[in-house]
Amino acid sequence: MENNMDVSIHDFLERMRKPSAGDLVKSIKSFIVSFLNNEPDPEKDSAAVQDFFFKMEAAFRAHPLWSGCSEDELDSAGDGLEKYVMTKLFPRVFASNTEDVISDEKLFQKMSLVQQFISPEYLDIKPTFQNETSWLLAQKELQKINMYKAPRDKLVCVLNCCKVINNLLLNASIASNENTPGADEFLPVLIYVTIKANPPQLHSNLLYIQRYRRESKLVGEAAYFFTNILSAESFISNIDAKSLSMDEAEFEKNMESARARISGLSSQSTAPPPPRDDSTVHKTQMLNPKRETTLFQSRSSDSLSGTSDILNANSEVPMKKVESISDLESKGAATLLKDTEASKIFQEYPYLFGSAGDLRVRDVEGLLNSYKQLVFKYVCLSKGLGDATTSLASSSTPPLQALSGFDTSKESEDYMASSSDVKETDRSVDDLVRALQGEGEAVDKVLDVKQEEYTAVLAEEQT
């Protein structure tokens, strides 16, 4: 059964453009204007929106425009209404409370620290169920939550994250002949994934879903998974040595070390370069002419250190290390992931957020030329930096079915064909691409269109 958000919002808007929908349009506009004129009050705002959704669902059911429609079509109308109304109200209701903003910042800072030393063992996750490479898929689903404004779209990001974890646990239990995993196995993994993902404004996002997702839809499986991520948020907010089965002194030492590391990275990025003594540099080069070449060829073994200066034991003069293409890609991708406006940068690239089904025969030539230019520039840059191993096709992409046991359903297929065998040095770039792939009107739009569907599109175009 197809219930794509693109279809539901399009169908909703098409029906609302008809003259006979004038009374409904008037009611919706009147509610939005009235709502925006009131003073913000999270509890009253939530109650007002939910009451309006309930009344409008009844109005749709009784309206001639939806006469004879199925329950699925009526449900799609409700989703279309929710998306339209909440997109209009989003600036007014999202993170509008000072306390929520403070909670967001505290939670983000807590996860930023804990993620630097936490491991699955601290959460008592059995080795059988540990699969950090595949958990990256769940992390990326959760990190997409800030790309959308509709409560349903944000909830789908949470559900996709939970479904990845649930399926991975199930597959692991089958492979190892373990008992079917339950909440005791699921929640620790969700906590770990959430800490590692560390999506900004997580607290406000969860409150927004809780307050403004239609109450009739926050039931069943959706309610179960959503309750679990609320529990994960609560656990992380109150995390301490005891909750991680860790000695108090060790916990405090790890937290201090994490603070120092974050502070060091921050100060290092803003500190002015040290003064350069040309005479000392010249003397050093005369004594050791091969030293500079060696330094240029060296690479950092710690990608998190952020160190770009290498200091020789016999000299006080720091010398710059040339960053590899992978280092540059990772740095740029990490920066863009933190940029809330990152998606706008990519708007000039029309195919970035498209799927195979969006393409037409006339697009092939342009895409082929773009691909050739990309390969040429990438290889030239790679060779110029002395990286002989860098390749655009360096990772393999195993079928999703084998990785997580997913069916091709509407809330779990969104960019799930990503590789779980990504090289460590390319991970940040891959994360950025996956995160950006979710941009668009529909959070559950299928990006990996089946080959037979694409063939049908081409056949139709040629005729």
GROMACS .gro file of N, CA and C in nm, residues 56-147:
model
  276
   56MET      N    1  -1.097   1.910   1.176
   56MET     CA    2  -1.079   1.911   1.031
   56MET      C    3  -1.088   1.769   0.973
   57GLU      N    4  -1.041   1.671   1.046
   57GLU     CA    5  -1.053   1.532   1.000
   57GLU      C    6  -1.200   1.496   0.984
   58ALA      N    7  -1.281   1.539   1.080
   58ALA     CA    8  -1.425   1.515   1.071
   58ALA      C    9  -1.485   1.593   0.953
   59ALA      N   10  -1.436   1.714   0.931
   59ALA     CA   11  -1.486   1.797   0.820
   59ALA      C   12  -1.451   1.734   0.685
   60PHE      N   13  -1.330   1.679   0.672
   60PHE     CA   14  -1.291   1.610   0.548
   60PHE      C   15  -1.383   1.492   0.521
   61ARG      N   16  -1.409   1.416   0.626
   61ARG     CA   17  -1.490   1.295   0.612
   61ARG      C   18  -1.632   1.328   0.564
   62ALA      N   19  -1.683   1.444   0.605
   62ALA     CA   20  -1.820   1.481   0.569
   62ALA      C   21  -1.827   1.566   0.442
   63HIS      N   22  -1.714   1.606   0.389
   63HIS     CA   23  -1.713   1.698   0.275
   63HIS      C   24  -1.728   1.622   0.143
   64PRO      N   25  -1.801   1.680   0.048
   64PRO     CA   26  -1.821   1.616  -0.084
   64PRO      C   27  -1.691   1.584  -0.158
   65LEU      N   28  -1.587   1.665  -0.136
   65LEU     CA   29  -1.459   1.642  -0.205
   65LEU      C   30  -1.397   1.508  -0.167
   66TRP      N   31  -1.429   1.459  -0.048
   66TRP     CA   32  -1.374   1.330  -0.003
   66TRP      C   33  -1.483   1.223   0.003
   67SER      N   34  -1.593   1.250  -0.064
   67SER     CA   35  -1.703   1.153  -0.064
   67SER      C   36  -1.658   1.023  -0.133
   68GLY      N   37  -1.680   0.912  -0.068
   68GLY     CA   38  -1.643   0.782  -0.126
   68GLY      C   39  -1.496   0.749  -0.117
   69CYS      N   40  -1.418   0.834  -0.051
   69CYS     CA   41  -1.275   0.807  -0.039
   69CYS      C   42  -1.248   0.697   0.065
   70SER      N   43  -1.137   0.629   0.047
   70SER     CA   44  -1.097   0.524   0.141
   70SER      C   45  -1.038   0.587   0.267
   71GLU      N   46  -1.019   0.504   0.369
   71GLU     CA   47  -0.958   0.551   0.493
   71GLU      C   48  -0.815   0.600   0.469
   72ASP      N   49  -0.746   0.533   0.378
   72ASP     CA   50  -0.609   0.575   0.346
   72ASP      C   51  -0.606   0.714   0.285
   73GLU      N   52  -0.701   0.745   0.198
   73GLU     CA   53  -0.707   0.877   0.136
   73GLU      C   54  -0.742   0.984   0.238
   74LEU      N   55  -0.832   0.952   0.329
   74LEU     CA   56  -0.867   1.046   0.436
   74LEU      C   57  -0.748   1.067   0.529
   75ASP      N   58  -0.674   0.959   0.554
   75ASP     CA   59  -0.556   0.969   0.638
   75ASP      C   60  -0.449   1.055   0.571
   76SER      N   61  -0.435   1.041   0.440
   76SER     CA   62  -0.341   1.123   0.364
   76SER      C   63  -0.380   1.270   0.369
   77ALA      N   64  -0.510   1.296   0.367
   77ALA     CA   65  -0.557   1.433   0.379
   77ALA      C   66  -0.518   1.492   0.514
   78GLY      N   67  -0.530   1.410   0.618
   78GLY     CA   68  -0.490   1.454   0.752
   78GLY      C   69  -0.341   1.485   0.758
   79ASP      N   70  -0.259   1.400   0.694
   79ASP     CA   71  -0.115   1.425   0.691
   79ASP      C   72  -0.083   1.551   0.610
   80GLY      N   73  -0.156   1.571   0.500
   80GLY     CA   74  -0.136   1.690   0.419
   80GLY      C   75  -0.169   1.816   0.497
   81LEU      N   76  -0.278   1.811   0.571
   81LEU     CA   77  -0.319   1.924   0.654
   81LEU      C   78  -0.213   1.952   0.761
   82GLU      N   79  -0.166   1.845   0.827
   82GLU     CA   80  -0.065   1.861   0.931
   82GLU      C   81   0.061   1.926   0.876
   83LYS      N   82   0.106   1.878   0.761
   83LYS     CA   83   0.228   1.931   0.701
   83LYS      C   84   0.211   2.078   0.664
   84TYR      N   85   0.098   2.112   0.605
   84TYR     CA   86   0.074   2.250   0.563
   84TYR      C   87   0.067   2.344   0.684
   85VAL      N   88  -0.014   2.308   0.781
   85VAL     CA   89  -0.035   2.394   0.897
   85VAL      C   90   0.094   2.410   0.978
   86MET      N   91   0.162   2.298   1.007
   86MET     CA   92   0.280   2.305   1.093
   86MET      C   93   0.399   2.370   1.024
   87THR      N   94   0.403   2.364   0.892
   87THR     CA   95   0.508   2.437   0.820
   87THR      C   96   0.489   2.587   0.839
   88LYS      N   97   0.363   2.630   0.839
   88LYS     CA   98   0.332   2.772   0.860
   88LYS      C   99   0.360   2.814   1.005
   89LEU      N  100   0.334   2.724   1.099
   89LEU     CA  101   0.348   2.758   1.240
   89LEU      C  102   0.486   2.727   1.298
   90PHE      N  103   0.570   2.660   1.222
   90PHE     CA  104   0.698   2.610   1.273
   90PHE      C  105   0.783   2.717   1.342
   91PRO      N  106   0.804   2.835   1.279
   91PRO     CA  107   0.889   2.936   1.344
   91PRO      C  108   0.834   2.981   1.479
   92ARG      N  109   0.705   2.971   1.494
   92ARG     CA  110   0.639   3.018   1.616
   92ARG      C  111   0.642   2.916   1.729
   93VAL      N  112   0.637   2.786   1.695
   93VAL     CA  113   0.620   2.684   1.799
   93VAL      C  114   0.744   2.599   1.826
   94PHE      N  115   0.839   2.595   1.732
   94PHE     CA  116   0.956   2.509   1.753
   94PHE      C  117   1.062   2.579   1.836
   95ALA      N  118   1.101   2.515   1.946
   95ALA     CA  119   1.204   2.570   2.036
   95ALA      C  120   1.172   2.715   2.074
   96SER      N  121   1.046   2.743   2.100
   96SER     CA  122   1.003   2.879   2.132
   96SER      C  123   1.015   2.911   2.280
   97ASN      N  124   1.042   2.809   2.359
   97ASN     CA  125   1.051   2.826   2.504
   97ASN      C  126   1.198   2.831   2.546
   98THR      N  127   1.233   2.927   2.629
   98THR     CA  128   1.372   2.943   2.672
   98THR      C  129   1.423   2.818   2.743
   99GLU      N  130   1.338   2.756   2.822
   99GLU     CA  131   1.379   2.634   2.893
   99GLU      C  132   1.413   2.522   2.795
  100ASP      N  133   1.338   2.512   2.687
  100ASP     CA  134   1.365   2.409   2.587
  100ASP      C  135   1.500   2.434   2.519
  101VAL      N  136   1.528   2.560   2.490
  101VAL     CA  137   1.655   2.594   2.426
  101VAL      C  138   1.772   2.559   2.517
  102ILE      N  139   1.757   2.587   2.645
  102ILE     CA  140   1.863   2.554   2.742
  102ILE      C  141   1.881   2.403   2.752
  103SER      N  142   1.769   2.331   2.754
  103SER     CA  143   1.775   2.184   2.761
  103SER      C  144   1.843   2.127   2.637
  104ASP      N  145   1.815   2.185   2.521
  104ASP     CA  146   1.881   2.143   2.396
  104ASP      C  147   2.032   2.156   2.407
  105GLU      N  148   2.077   2.270   2.456
  105GLU     CA  149   2.220   2.297   2.465
  105GLU      C  150   2.288   2.205   2.566
  106LYS      N  151   2.224   2.184   2.680
  106LYS     CA  152   2.281   2.095   2.781
  106LYS      C  153   2.292   1.953   2.729
  107LEU      N  154   2.188   1.906   2.663
  107LEU     CA  155   2.188   1.770   2.610
  107LEU      C  156   2.294   1.755   2.502
  108PHE      N  157   2.304   1.854   2.416
  108PHE     CA  158   2.404   1.849   2.308
  108PHE      C  159   2.545   1.845   2.365
  109GLN      N  160   2.572   1.929   2.465
  109GLN     CA  161   2.704   1.934   2.527
  109GLN      C  162   2.736   1.803   2.599
  110LYS      N  163   2.636   1.748   2.666
  110LYS     CA  164   2.656   1.621   2.737
  110LYS      C  165   2.694   1.510   2.639
  111MET      N  166   2.621   1.500   2.529
  111MET     CA  167   2.651   1.397   2.429
  111MET      C  168   2.785   1.422   2.360
  112SER      N  169   2.821   1.549   2.340
  112SER     CA  170   2.949   1.582   2.278
  112SER      C  171   3.065   1.530   2.362
  113LEU      N  172   3.049   1.535   2.493
  113LEU     CA  173   3.154   1.487   2.583
  113LEU      C  174   3.154   1.335   2.592
  114VAL      N  175   3.038   1.278   2.620
  114VAL     CA  176   3.028   1.133   2.643
  114VAL      C  177   3.064   1.053   2.519
  115GLN      N  178   3.031   1.104   2.400
  115GLN     CA  179   3.056   1.028   2.278
  115GLN      C  180   3.205   1.007   2.252
  116GLN      N  181   3.290   1.083   2.319
  116GLN     CA  182   3.433   1.073   2.295
  116GLN      C  183   3.498   0.955   2.367
  117PHE      N  184   3.428   0.900   2.468
  117PHE     CA  185   3.488   0.786   2.538
  117PHE      C  186   3.395   0.667   2.557
  118ILE      N  187   3.269   0.685   2.525
  118ILE     CA  188   3.175   0.576   2.548
  118ILE      C  189   3.200   0.462   2.449
  119SER      N  190   3.174   0.342   2.494
  119SER     CA  191   3.182   0.223   2.409
  119SER      C  192   3.062   0.135   2.440
  120PRO      N  193   3.027   0.042   2.352
  120PRO     CA  194   2.910  -0.044   2.376
  120PRO      C  195   2.916  -0.118   2.509
  121GLU      N  196   3.037  -0.150   2.554
  121GLU     CA  197   3.051  -0.224   2.679
  121GLU      C  198   2.999  -0.145   2.799
  122TYR      N  199   3.014  -0.012   2.795
  122TYR     CA  200   2.968   0.070   2.906
  122TYR      C  201   2.816   0.064   2.923
  123LEU      N  202   2.745   0.027   2.816
  123LEU     CA  203   2.599   0.017   2.822
  123LEU      C  204   2.554  -0.130   2.828
  124ASP      N  205   2.649  -0.216   2.857
  124ASP     CA  206   2.620  -0.360   2.871
  124ASP      C  207   2.558  -0.421   2.745
  125ILE      N  208   2.604  -0.375   2.631
  125ILE     CA  209   2.559  -0.433   2.504
  125ILE      C  210   2.643  -0.556   2.475
  126LYS      N  211   2.580  -0.668   2.457
  126LYS     CA  212   2.651  -0.793   2.434
  126LYS      C  213   2.733  -0.785   2.306
  127PRO      N  214   2.849  -0.850   2.303
  127PRO     CA  215   2.931  -0.852   2.181
  127PRO      C  216   2.854  -0.905   2.060
  128THR      N  217   2.763  -0.998   2.085
  128THR     CA  218   2.682  -1.054   1.977
  128THR      C  219   2.605  -0.947   1.902
  129PHE      N  220   2.561  -0.845   1.976
  129PHE     CA  221   2.476  -0.741   1.917
  129PHE      C  222   2.552  -0.615   1.880
  130GLN      N  223   2.684  -0.616   1.892
  130GLN     CA  224   2.763  -0.497   1.859
  130GLN      C  225   2.795  -0.495   1.710
  131ASN      N  226   2.756  -0.386   1.646
  131ASN     CA  227   2.781  -0.370   1.503
  131ASN      C  228   2.787  -0.221   1.471
  132GLU      N  229   2.896  -0.158   1.515
  132GLU     CA  230   2.905  -0.011   1.505
  132GLU      C  231   2.905   0.040   1.362
  133THR      N  232   2.960  -0.038   1.269
  133THR     CA  233   2.960   0.005   1.129
  133THR      C  234   2.818   0.019   1.076
  134SER      N  235   2.736  -0.081   1.103
  134SER     CA  236   2.597  -0.076   1.056
  134SER      C  237   2.514   0.023   1.136
  135TRP      N  238   2.553   0.047   1.260
  135TRP     CA  239   2.480   0.146   1.341
  135TRP      C  240   2.493   0.286   1.281
  136LEU      N  241   2.593   0.308   1.196
  136LEU     CA  242   2.607   0.438   1.130
  136LEU      C  243   2.481   0.473   1.051
  137LEU      N  244   2.417   0.370   0.995
  137LEU     CA  245   2.294   0.394   0.919
  137LEU      C  246   2.186   0.452   1.010
  138ALA      N  247   2.176   0.397   1.129
  138ALA     CA  248   2.077   0.447   1.225
  138ALA      C  249   2.112   0.589   1.268
  139GLN      N  250   2.240   0.616   1.288
  139GLN     CA  251   2.282   0.751   1.327
  139GLN      C  252   2.244   0.853   1.221
  140LYS      N  253   2.265   0.819   1.096
  140LYS     CA  254   2.235   0.913   0.988
  140LYS      C  255   2.086   0.939   0.975
  141GLU      N  256   2.005   0.838   1.002
  141GLU     CA  257   1.859   0.859   1.000
  141GLU      C  258   1.820   0.961   1.105
  142LEU      N  259   1.875   0.947   1.225
  142LEU     CA  260   1.841   1.038   1.334
  142LEU      C  261   1.893   1.179   1.307
  143GLN      N  262   2.009   1.188   1.244
  143GLN     CA  263   2.067   1.319   1.215
  143GLN      C  264   1.988   1.397   1.111
  144LYS      N  265   1.900   1.330   1.038
  144LYS     CA  266   1.819   1.400   0.938
  144LYS      C  267   1.702   1.476   0.999
  145ILE      N  268   1.680   1.461   1.127
  145ILE     CA  269   1.558   1.511   1.190
  145ILE      C  270   1.541   1.662   1.176
  146ASN      N  271   1.651   1.736   1.168
  146ASN     CA  272   1.642   1.882   1.156
  146ASN      C  273   1.623   1.930   1.013
  147MET      N  274   1.614   1.838   0.921
  147MET     CA  275   1.594   1.877   0.781
  147MET      C  276   1.446   1.899   0.747
   0.00000   0.00000   0.00000
